[in-house]
Every structure is written in structure tokens, then in C-alpha cells.
Short mmCIF file of N, CA and C in Angstrom, two decimals:
data_model
loop_
_atom_site.label_atom_id
_atom_site.label_comp_id
_atom_site.label_asym_id
_atom_site.label_seq_id
_atom_site.Cartn_x
_atom_site.Cartn_y
_atom_site.Cartn_z
N UNK A 1 -29.52 17.47 11.69
CA UNK A 1 -29.34 17.02 10.27
C UNK A 1 -27.71 17.25 9.61
N UNK A 2 -27.15 18.06 10.07
CA UNK A 2 -25.60 17.86 9.78
C UNK A 2 -24.78 17.16 10.11
N UNK A 3 -25.26 16.97 11.70
CA UNK A 3 -24.34 15.56 12.35
C UNK A 3 -24.48 14.10 11.43
N UNK A 4 -25.59 13.92 11.03
CA UNK A 4 -25.91 12.60 10.35
C UNK A 4 -24.91 12.75 9.24
N UNK A 5 -25.10 13.56 8.39
CA UNK A 5 -24.52 13.87 6.92
C UNK A 5 -22.74 13.48 7.44
N UNK A 6 -22.35 14.31 8.38
CA UNK A 6 -20.85 14.21 8.72
C UNK A 6 -20.69 12.66 9.38
N UNK A 7 -21.54 12.22 10.03
CA UNK A 7 -21.40 10.46 10.40
C UNK A 7 -21.48 9.87 9.11
N UNK A 8 -21.94 10.01 8.42
CA UNK A 8 -22.21 9.05 7.04
C UNK A 8 -20.74 9.44 6.42
N UNK A 9 -20.68 10.45 6.11
CA UNK A 9 -19.28 10.96 5.35
C UNK A 9 -17.95 10.28 5.89
N UNK A 10 -18.06 10.23 7.36
CA UNK A 10 -16.88 9.73 7.80
C UNK A 10 -16.97 8.17 7.71
N UNK A 11 -18.14 7.61 7.85
CA UNK A 11 -18.22 5.93 7.57
C UNK A 11 -17.96 5.75 6.05
N UNK A 12 -18.26 6.58 5.11
CA UNK A 12 -18.10 6.46 3.72
C UNK A 12 -16.52 6.46 3.32
N UNK A 13 -15.82 7.34 4.22
CA UNK A 13 -14.46 7.39 4.22
C UNK A 13 -13.47 6.26 4.74
N UNK A 14 -13.87 5.79 5.63
CA UNK A 14 -13.76 4.72 6.40
C UNK A 14 -13.93 3.23 5.64
N UNK A 15 -15.28 3.76 4.97
CA UNK A 15 -15.31 2.10 4.08
C UNK A 15 -14.19 2.25 3.03
N UNK A 16 -14.43 3.37 2.44
CA UNK A 16 -13.17 3.58 1.00
C UNK A 16 -11.83 3.30 1.46
N UNK A 17 -11.68 3.70 2.58
CA UNK A 17 -9.97 3.21 3.17
C UNK A 17 -9.60 2.26 3.42
N UNK A 18 -10.68 1.21 4.40
CA UNK A 18 -10.57 -0.23 4.49
C UNK A 18 -10.36 -0.70 3.18
N UNK A 19 -11.28 -0.59 1.97
CA UNK A 19 -10.98 -1.16 0.72
C UNK A 19 -9.69 -0.95 -0.06
N UNK A 20 -9.27 0.21 0.16
CA UNK A 20 -7.97 0.55 -0.35
C UNK A 20 -6.86 -0.38 -0.05
N UNK A 21 -6.75 -0.27 1.55
CA UNK A 21 -5.75 -1.00 2.07
C UNK A 21 -5.93 -2.42 1.87
N UNK A 22 -6.88 -3.08 2.02
CA UNK A 22 -6.73 -4.69 1.61
C UNK A 22 -6.90 -4.77 0.16
N UNK A 23 -6.87 -3.80 -1.00
CA UNK A 23 -6.84 -4.28 -2.09
C UNK A 23 -5.27 -4.18 -2.20
N UNK A 24 -4.56 -3.10 -1.50
CA UNK A 24 -2.78 -2.81 -1.44
C UNK A 24 -2.22 -3.96 -0.69
N UNK A 25 -2.78 -4.50 0.08
CA UNK A 25 -2.06 -5.51 0.80
C UNK A 25 -1.61 -4.67 2.08
N UNK A 26 -2.01 -3.83 2.65
CA UNK A 26 -1.74 -2.97 3.84
C UNK A 26 -2.33 -3.15 4.97
N UNK A 27 -1.79 -2.69 6.03
CA UNK A 27 -2.30 -2.81 7.59
C UNK A 27 -3.21 -1.79 7.64
N UNK A 28 -4.36 -2.58 8.49
CA UNK A 28 -5.54 -1.35 8.93
C UNK A 28 -5.38 -1.36 10.30
N UNK A 29 -5.21 -0.28 11.06
CA UNK A 29 -5.20 0.02 12.26
C UNK A 29 -6.22 -0.44 13.08
N UNK A 30 -6.05 -0.42 14.49
CA UNK A 30 -7.44 -0.68 15.03
C UNK A 30 -8.36 0.34 15.16
N UNK A 31 -8.07 1.51 14.88
CA UNK A 31 -9.02 2.58 14.81
C UNK A 31 -9.78 2.49 13.34
N UNK A 32 -9.72 1.69 12.47
CA UNK A 32 -10.21 1.01 11.50
C UNK A 32 -10.07 2.52 10.32
N UNK A 33 -9.37 3.56 10.77
CA UNK A 33 -9.19 4.44 9.79
C UNK A 33 -7.55 4.91 9.21
N UNK A 34 -6.83 4.66 10.34
CA UNK A 34 -5.55 5.04 9.92
C UNK A 34 -4.82 3.58 9.30
N UNK A 35 -3.94 3.73 8.71
CA UNK A 35 -3.21 2.40 7.84
C UNK A 35 -1.60 2.68 7.69
N UNK A 36 -1.28 1.57 7.59
CA UNK A 36 0.27 1.19 7.29
C UNK A 36 0.56 0.97 6.09
N UNK A 37 1.80 0.73 5.28
CA UNK A 37 2.06 0.07 4.03
C UNK A 37 2.01 -1.46 4.65
N UNK A 38 1.95 -1.95 3.34
CA UNK A 38 2.40 -3.55 3.37
C UNK A 38 3.43 -4.08 4.07
N UNK A 39 3.83 -4.97 4.84
CA UNK A 39 5.15 -5.42 5.29
C UNK A 39 5.56 -4.58 6.61
N UNK A 40 4.62 -3.66 7.02
CA UNK A 40 4.74 -2.84 8.23
C UNK A 40 4.15 -3.50 9.57
N UNK A 41 4.05 -2.82 10.52
CA UNK A 41 2.96 -2.86 11.66
C UNK A 41 2.39 -1.58 12.05
N UNK A 42 1.02 -1.69 12.27
CA UNK A 42 0.46 -0.22 13.07
C UNK A 42 0.13 -0.55 14.61
N UNK A 43 0.92 0.39 15.16
CA UNK A 43 1.01 0.21 16.46
C UNK A 43 0.34 1.32 17.18
N UNK A 44 -0.24 1.40 18.42
CA UNK A 44 -0.88 2.68 19.39
C UNK A 44 0.00 3.32 20.13
N UNK A 45 0.30 4.67 19.83
CA UNK A 45 0.66 5.24 21.02
C UNK A 45 -0.34 5.85 22.12
N UNK A 46 -1.42 5.60 21.75
CA UNK A 46 -2.78 6.13 22.76
C UNK A 46 -3.53 5.30 22.00
N UNK A 47 -4.74 5.76 22.83
CA UNK A 47 -6.12 4.85 22.23
C UNK A 47 -6.54 5.66 20.84
N UNK A 48 -6.15 6.92 20.50
CA UNK A 48 -6.94 7.19 19.11
C UNK A 48 -5.46 7.17 18.29
N UNK A 49 -4.30 7.32 18.86
CA UNK A 49 -3.18 8.05 18.04
C UNK A 49 -2.23 6.54 17.09
N UNK A 50 -1.89 6.18 16.22
CA UNK A 50 -1.23 4.97 15.81
C UNK A 50 -0.07 5.64 14.73
N UNK A 51 0.79 4.75 14.78
CA UNK A 51 2.09 4.82 14.04
C UNK A 51 2.53 3.64 12.98
N UNK A 52 3.13 3.69 12.20
CA UNK A 52 3.38 2.56 11.67
C UNK A 52 5.11 2.31 11.95
N UNK A 53 5.41 0.91 11.83
CA UNK A 53 6.93 0.58 12.44
C UNK A 53 7.03 -0.29 11.00
N UNK A 54 8.31 -0.03 10.75
CA UNK A 54 8.83 -0.83 9.43
C UNK A 54 8.90 -2.15 9.37
N UNK A 55 8.52 -3.02 10.48
CA UNK A 55 8.72 -4.38 10.51
C UNK A 55 7.32 -4.98 11.07
N UNK A 56 6.86 -6.29 10.30
CA UNK A 56 5.58 -6.45 11.16
C UNK A 56 5.56 -7.19 12.63
N UNK A 57 4.79 -7.05 13.39
CA UNK A 57 4.58 -7.59 14.59
C UNK A 57 5.38 -6.46 15.68
N UNK A 58 5.78 -5.27 15.26
CA UNK A 58 6.65 -4.39 15.86
C UNK A 58 5.85 -3.52 16.74
N UNK A 59 6.38 -3.00 17.91
CA UNK A 59 5.39 -2.33 18.98
C UNK A 59 6.15 -0.66 18.79
N UNK A 60 5.37 0.31 18.37
CA UNK A 60 5.78 1.83 18.40
C UNK A 60 5.96 2.15 19.60
N UNK A 61 7.01 2.46 20.23
CA UNK A 61 7.18 3.10 21.83
C UNK A 61 6.98 4.47 21.88
N UNK A 62 7.95 5.29 21.01
CA UNK A 62 6.92 6.61 20.62
C UNK A 62 7.24 6.98 19.46
N UNK A 63 7.18 8.44 19.32
CA UNK A 63 7.64 8.76 17.62
C UNK A 63 8.50 8.66 17.04
N UNK A 64 9.64 7.89 17.77
CA UNK A 64 10.87 7.86 17.03
C UNK A 64 11.52 5.96 17.13
N UNK A 65 10.81 5.48 17.98
CA UNK A 65 11.17 3.97 18.50
C UNK A 65 10.32 2.80 18.18
N UNK A 66 10.91 1.94 17.17
CA UNK A 66 10.01 0.78 17.16
C UNK A 66 10.48 -0.41 17.62
N UNK A 67 10.38 -1.35 18.50
CA UNK A 67 10.93 -2.39 19.17
C UNK A 67 10.30 -3.64 18.24
N UNK A 68 11.03 -4.59 17.41
CA UNK A 68 10.89 -6.04 17.01
C UNK A 68 10.00 -6.63 18.00
N UNK A 69 9.26 -7.54 17.35
CA UNK A 69 8.56 -8.90 18.12
C UNK A 69 9.74 -9.21 19.06
N UNK A 70 9.34 -9.84 20.33
CA UNK A 70 10.25 -10.05 21.36
C UNK A 70 10.90 -9.37 21.93
N UNK A 71 10.65 -7.92 21.91
CA UNK A 71 11.31 -7.14 22.49
C UNK A 71 10.53 -6.02 23.32
N UNK A 72 10.69 -5.39 24.28
CA UNK A 72 10.15 -4.67 24.84
C UNK A 72 10.69 -2.80 24.94
N UNK A 73 9.73 -1.69 24.91
CA UNK A 73 10.04 -0.59 24.73
C UNK A 73 11.11 0.11 26.25
N UNK A 74 11.99 0.73 26.31
CA UNK A 74 12.77 1.10 27.39
C UNK A 74 13.31 2.36 27.39
N UNK A 75 14.11 2.51 28.46
CA UNK A 75 14.48 4.05 28.54
C UNK A 75 16.02 3.95 29.33
N UNK A 76 17.05 4.73 28.66
CA UNK A 76 18.36 4.67 29.24
C UNK A 76 18.45 6.07 29.41
N UNK A 77 18.78 6.69 30.13
CA UNK A 77 18.88 6.23 31.52
C UNK A 77 17.22 6.23 31.86
N UNK A 78 16.61 5.43 32.80
CA UNK A 78 15.57 5.18 33.17
C UNK A 78 14.79 6.75 33.65
N UNK A 79 15.49 7.78 33.63
CA UNK A 79 14.71 9.44 34.03
C UNK A 79 14.56 9.91 32.63
N UNK A 80 15.00 9.27 31.45
CA UNK A 80 14.75 9.76 30.32
C UNK A 80 13.18 10.16 29.98
N UNK A 81 12.99 11.27 29.11
CA UNK A 81 11.76 11.72 29.06
C UNK A 81 10.97 10.72 27.74
N UNK A 82 11.53 9.75 26.88
CA UNK A 82 10.76 9.10 26.23
C UNK A 82 11.72 7.90 26.18
N UNK A 83 10.81 6.93 25.49
CA UNK A 83 11.61 5.33 25.23
C UNK A 83 12.42 5.38 24.28
N UNK A 84 14.00 4.92 24.28
CA UNK A 84 14.66 5.28 23.31
C UNK A 84 15.68 3.91 23.27
N UNK A 85 15.20 2.87 23.70
CA UNK A 85 15.83 1.53 23.50
C UNK A 85 14.98 0.38 23.68
N UNK A 86 15.10 -0.59 23.00
CA UNK A 86 14.57 -1.94 22.81
C UNK A 86 15.25 -3.11 24.13
N UNK A 87 14.33 -3.67 24.71
CA UNK A 87 14.78 -4.12 25.75
C UNK A 87 14.49 -5.90 25.48
N UNK A 88 15.35 -6.94 25.53
CA UNK A 88 14.72 -8.44 25.10
C UNK A 88 14.09 -8.76 26.00
N UNK A 89 12.77 -9.21 25.93
CA UNK A 89 11.42 -9.45 26.54
C UNK A 89 11.74 -10.56 27.36
#
């Protein structure tokens, strides 16, 4: 019974979050729980971790780099542990 209550509580929070985002013009992420402010973009670092980029249609490469539309995530040097540059697509 407690699992049913937990599932319903999560669904209610998700519904509330979606309605708040649409009311504020924000961007709802694909997980339907996370969101970003209006005028930004939501991009996935993995299947269940999302982050916000400061421009629309951008791609979040890692926790610190967002590449605008038309660019790909890159590493300089190629052996760098994280994406650190944007490369023209």
C-alpha cells in the first residue's frame, strides 16, 4: 500500500511541476520532472540526469559546457577527461 501512495505522490508532483512550467513559459525536460527556465534548453547528460543550457536548442556536453545549435561537443586535447570545447558541426 505504501508503494501505491509513493507512486501517486510522485505523479502528483510531476503533474504540478508540468503545469507550473507551462504557466511560466519554462522548458520541461524529457524526464517530465526536471525543468529549465524560459529561453533556455534542457539537455540530457545521461538517461536520467538533465541540465539547463543558457540558450535554446543547445546541447549540454558535461556539467560545465553547453554547445549551441550547429555545434558538437569536443575535447582538446582528445585525451581530456571531459568535453571542453564546441566544434562546428
